[in-house]
mmCIF file of C-alpha atoms in Angstrom:
data_model
loop_
_atom_site.group_PDB
_atom_site.id
_atom_site.type_symbol
_atom_site.label_atom_id
_atom_site.label_comp_id
_atom_site.label_asym_id
_atom_site.label_seq_id
_atom_site.Cartn_x
_atom_site.Cartn_y
_atom_site.Cartn_z
ATOM 1 C CA UNK A 1 20.247 36.209 16.350
ATOM 2 C CA UNK A 2 16.895 37.316 17.733
ATOM 3 C CA UNK A 3 16.759 40.628 15.900
ATOM 4 C CA UNK A 4 16.963 38.746 12.531
ATOM 5 C CA UNK A 5 14.028 36.547 13.715
ATOM 6 C CA UNK A 6 12.079 39.623 14.547
ATOM 7 C CA UNK A 7 12.765 41.055 11.011
ATOM 8 C CA UNK A 8 11.753 37.605 9.561
ATOM 9 C CA UNK A 9 8.335 38.066 11.365
ATOM 10 C CA UNK A 10 8.010 41.764 10.186
ATOM 11 C CA UNK A 11 8.610 40.661 6.622
ATOM 12 C CA UNK A 12 6.078 37.773 6.987
ATOM 13 C CA UNK A 13 3.503 40.300 8.310
ATOM 14 C CA UNK A 14 4.195 43.291 6.099
ATOM 15 C CA UNK A 15 6.157 42.129 3.075
ATOM 16 C CA UNK A 16 7.510 45.778 3.291
ATOM 17 C CA UNK A 17 10.616 46.406 1.130
ATOM 18 C CA UNK A 18 11.954 48.776 3.661
ATOM 19 C CA UNK A 19 11.629 46.014 6.306
ATOM 20 C CA UNK A 20 13.401 43.617 3.951
ATOM 21 C CA UNK A 21 16.189 45.994 3.507
ATOM 22 C CA UNK A 22 16.563 46.526 7.159
ATOM 23 C CA UNK A 23 16.631 42.764 7.628
ATOM 24 C CA UNK A 24 19.693 42.552 5.344
ATOM 25 C CA UNK A 25 21.451 44.963 7.658
ATOM 26 C CA UNK A 26 20.553 42.910 10.640
ATOM 27 C CA UNK A 27 21.784 39.742 8.954
ATOM 28 C CA UNK A 28 25.079 41.585 8.160
ATOM 29 C CA UNK A 29 25.433 42.534 11.803
ATOM 30 C CA UNK A 30 24.454 39.009 13.161
ATOM 31 C CA UNK A 31 26.172 36.808 10.698
ATOM 32 C CA UNK A 32 28.756 38.975 8.981
ATOM 33 C CA UNK A 33 28.848 41.287 5.983
ATOM 34 C CA UNK A 34 28.812 38.544 3.376
ATOM 35 C CA UNK A 35 25.707 37.137 4.732
ATOM 36 C CA UNK A 36 24.257 40.600 4.735
ATOM 37 C CA UNK A 37 25.160 40.973 1.064
ATOM 38 C CA UNK A 38 23.582 37.701 0.178
ATOM 39 C CA UNK A 39 20.521 38.787 1.937
ATOM 40 C CA UNK A 40 20.624 42.081 0.124
ATOM 41 C CA UNK A 41 21.042 40.229 -3.324
ATOM 42 C CA UNK A 42 18.112 38.100 -2.548
ATOM 43 C CA UNK A 43 15.778 41.155 -2.460
ATOM 44 C CA UNK A 44 13.294 41.329 -5.136
ATOM 45 C CA UNK A 45 14.161 44.151 -7.536
ATOM 46 C CA UNK A 46 10.903 44.060 -9.261
ATOM 47 C CA UNK A 47 9.151 45.984 -6.368
ATOM 48 C CA UNK A 48 7.320 49.180 -7.362
ATOM 49 C CA UNK A 49 10.108 51.052 -5.942
ATOM 50 C CA UNK A 50 12.618 49.703 -8.501
ATOM 51 C CA UNK A 51 15.059 52.021 -9.895
ATOM 52 C CA UNK A 52 16.664 52.074 -13.489
ATOM 53 C CA UNK A 53 20.076 52.728 -11.725
ATOM 54 C CA UNK A 54 20.457 49.214 -10.397
ATOM 55 C CA UNK A 55 19.316 49.579 -6.878
ATOM 56 C CA UNK A 56 15.554 49.183 -6.003
ATOM 57 C CA UNK A 57 15.341 51.744 -3.242
ATOM 58 C CA UNK A 58 17.236 54.919 -2.330
ATOM 59 C CA UNK A 59 18.936 53.296 0.644
ATOM 60 C CA UNK A 60 19.604 50.015 -1.042
ATOM 61 C CA UNK A 61 22.902 51.523 -2.445
ATOM 62 C CA UNK A 62 24.078 52.844 0.988
ATOM 63 C CA UNK A 63 23.375 49.441 2.567
ATOM 64 C CA UNK A 64 25.330 47.696 -0.159
ATOM 65 C CA UNK A 65 28.309 50.157 0.390
ATOM 66 C CA UNK A 66 28.135 49.772 4.139
ATOM 67 C CA UNK A 67 28.223 45.880 3.915
ATOM 68 C CA UNK A 68 31.120 46.006 1.330
ATOM 69 C CA UNK A 69 33.019 48.310 3.505
ATOM 70 C CA UNK A 70 32.461 45.964 6.574
ATOM 71 C CA UNK A 71 33.691 43.115 4.311
ATOM 72 C CA UNK A 72 36.870 45.134 3.681
ATOM 73 C CA UNK A 73 36.084 45.733 -0.007
ATOM 74 C CA UNK A 74 36.679 49.361 0.016
ATOM 75 C CA UNK A 75 36.859 49.711 -3.741
ATOM 76 C CA UNK A 76 33.562 48.119 -4.326
ATOM 77 C CA UNK A 77 32.000 50.165 -1.497
ATOM 78 C CA UNK A 78 32.981 53.587 -2.907
ATOM 79 C CA UNK A 79 30.754 53.405 -5.893
ATOM 80 C CA UNK A 80 27.390 52.645 -4.144
ATOM 81 C CA UNK A 81 28.205 55.387 -1.581
ATOM 82 C CA UNK A 82 28.437 57.880 -4.462
ATOM 83 C CA UNK A 83 25.210 56.564 -6.046
ATOM 84 C CA UNK A 84 23.463 56.714 -2.661
ATOM 85 C CA UNK A 85 24.582 60.330 -2.228
ATOM 86 C CA UNK A 86 23.258 61.101 -5.647
ATOM 87 C CA UNK A 87 19.753 59.669 -4.656
ATOM 88 C CA UNK A 88 19.691 60.953 -1.086
ATOM 89 C CA UNK A 89 16.311 62.393 -0.106
ATOM 90 C CA UNK A 90 17.789 65.297 1.898
ATOM 91 C CA UNK A 91 20.730 67.389 2.203
ATOM 92 C CA UNK A 92 22.034 66.003 5.472
ATOM 93 C CA UNK A 93 22.006 62.415 4.141
ATOM 94 C CA UNK A 94 23.595 63.572 0.876
ATOM 95 C CA UNK A 95 26.400 65.361 2.661
ATOM 96 C CA UNK A 96 27.158 62.325 4.778
ATOM 97 C CA UNK A 97 27.170 60.014 1.887
ATOM 98 C CA UNK A 98 29.235 62.352 -0.306
ATOM 99 C CA UNK A 99 32.009 62.139 2.300
ATOM 100 C CA UNK A 100 32.108 58.401 2.387
ATOM 101 C CA UNK A 101 33.720 57.597 -0.953
ATOM 102 C CA UNK A 102 36.691 59.948 -0.479
ATOM 103 C CA UNK A 103 37.109 58.579 3.037
ATOM 104 C CA UNK A 104 37.296 55.025 1.678
ATOM 105 C CA UNK A 105 39.685 56.069 -1.125
ATOM 106 C CA UNK A 106 41.979 57.685 1.513
ATOM 107 C CA UNK A 107 42.188 54.329 3.177
ATOM 108 C CA UNK A 108 43.213 52.419 -0.018
ATOM 109 C CA UNK A 109 46.810 51.486 -0.401
ATOM 110 C CA UNK A 110 48.810 53.789 -2.586
ATOM 111 C CA UNK A 111 50.443 52.590 -5.839
ATOM 112 C CA UNK A 112 53.520 54.537 -6.737
ATOM 113 C CA UNK A 113 54.881 54.736 -10.182
ATOM 114 C CA UNK A 114 58.135 56.161 -11.154
ATOM 115 C CA UNK A 115 58.204 58.642 -14.106
ATOM 116 C CA UNK A 116 61.541 58.556 -15.875
#
C-alpha cells in the first residue's frame, strides 16, 4: 500500500523512531495486525528513547496493544494498554488508555466454576 511506501521514504530520510513506530501502524493497517506486530518487533530498542520497562517509547506500548487487539488477542492487548496508560504524557491520553484494559477484559469469555 502506498502509505507504507511513504513511511519507508520518511524512515530513510529521517531515521526517526516516531516515524518508524507510525510505519508499524501503517503496516498493520495495510497488511494485517500480525504484519504490524512483526514491524513493531523489528524496531531497534537501543534508541536513546529506550525504556527499562520493555517498550522503547511511550506510545510503543499502545501500538502493541492496538495491534494485538486487532489480531483478536485481547488478553495480550490488556497488559500493554495498562502500561501505556502509566506512561501517558497527558491526562486525556492516560484516561483513554486506562479504560482500554477493562473494556477488553469485559469482552473476554467468562469461565464459571461451581463452588460446592
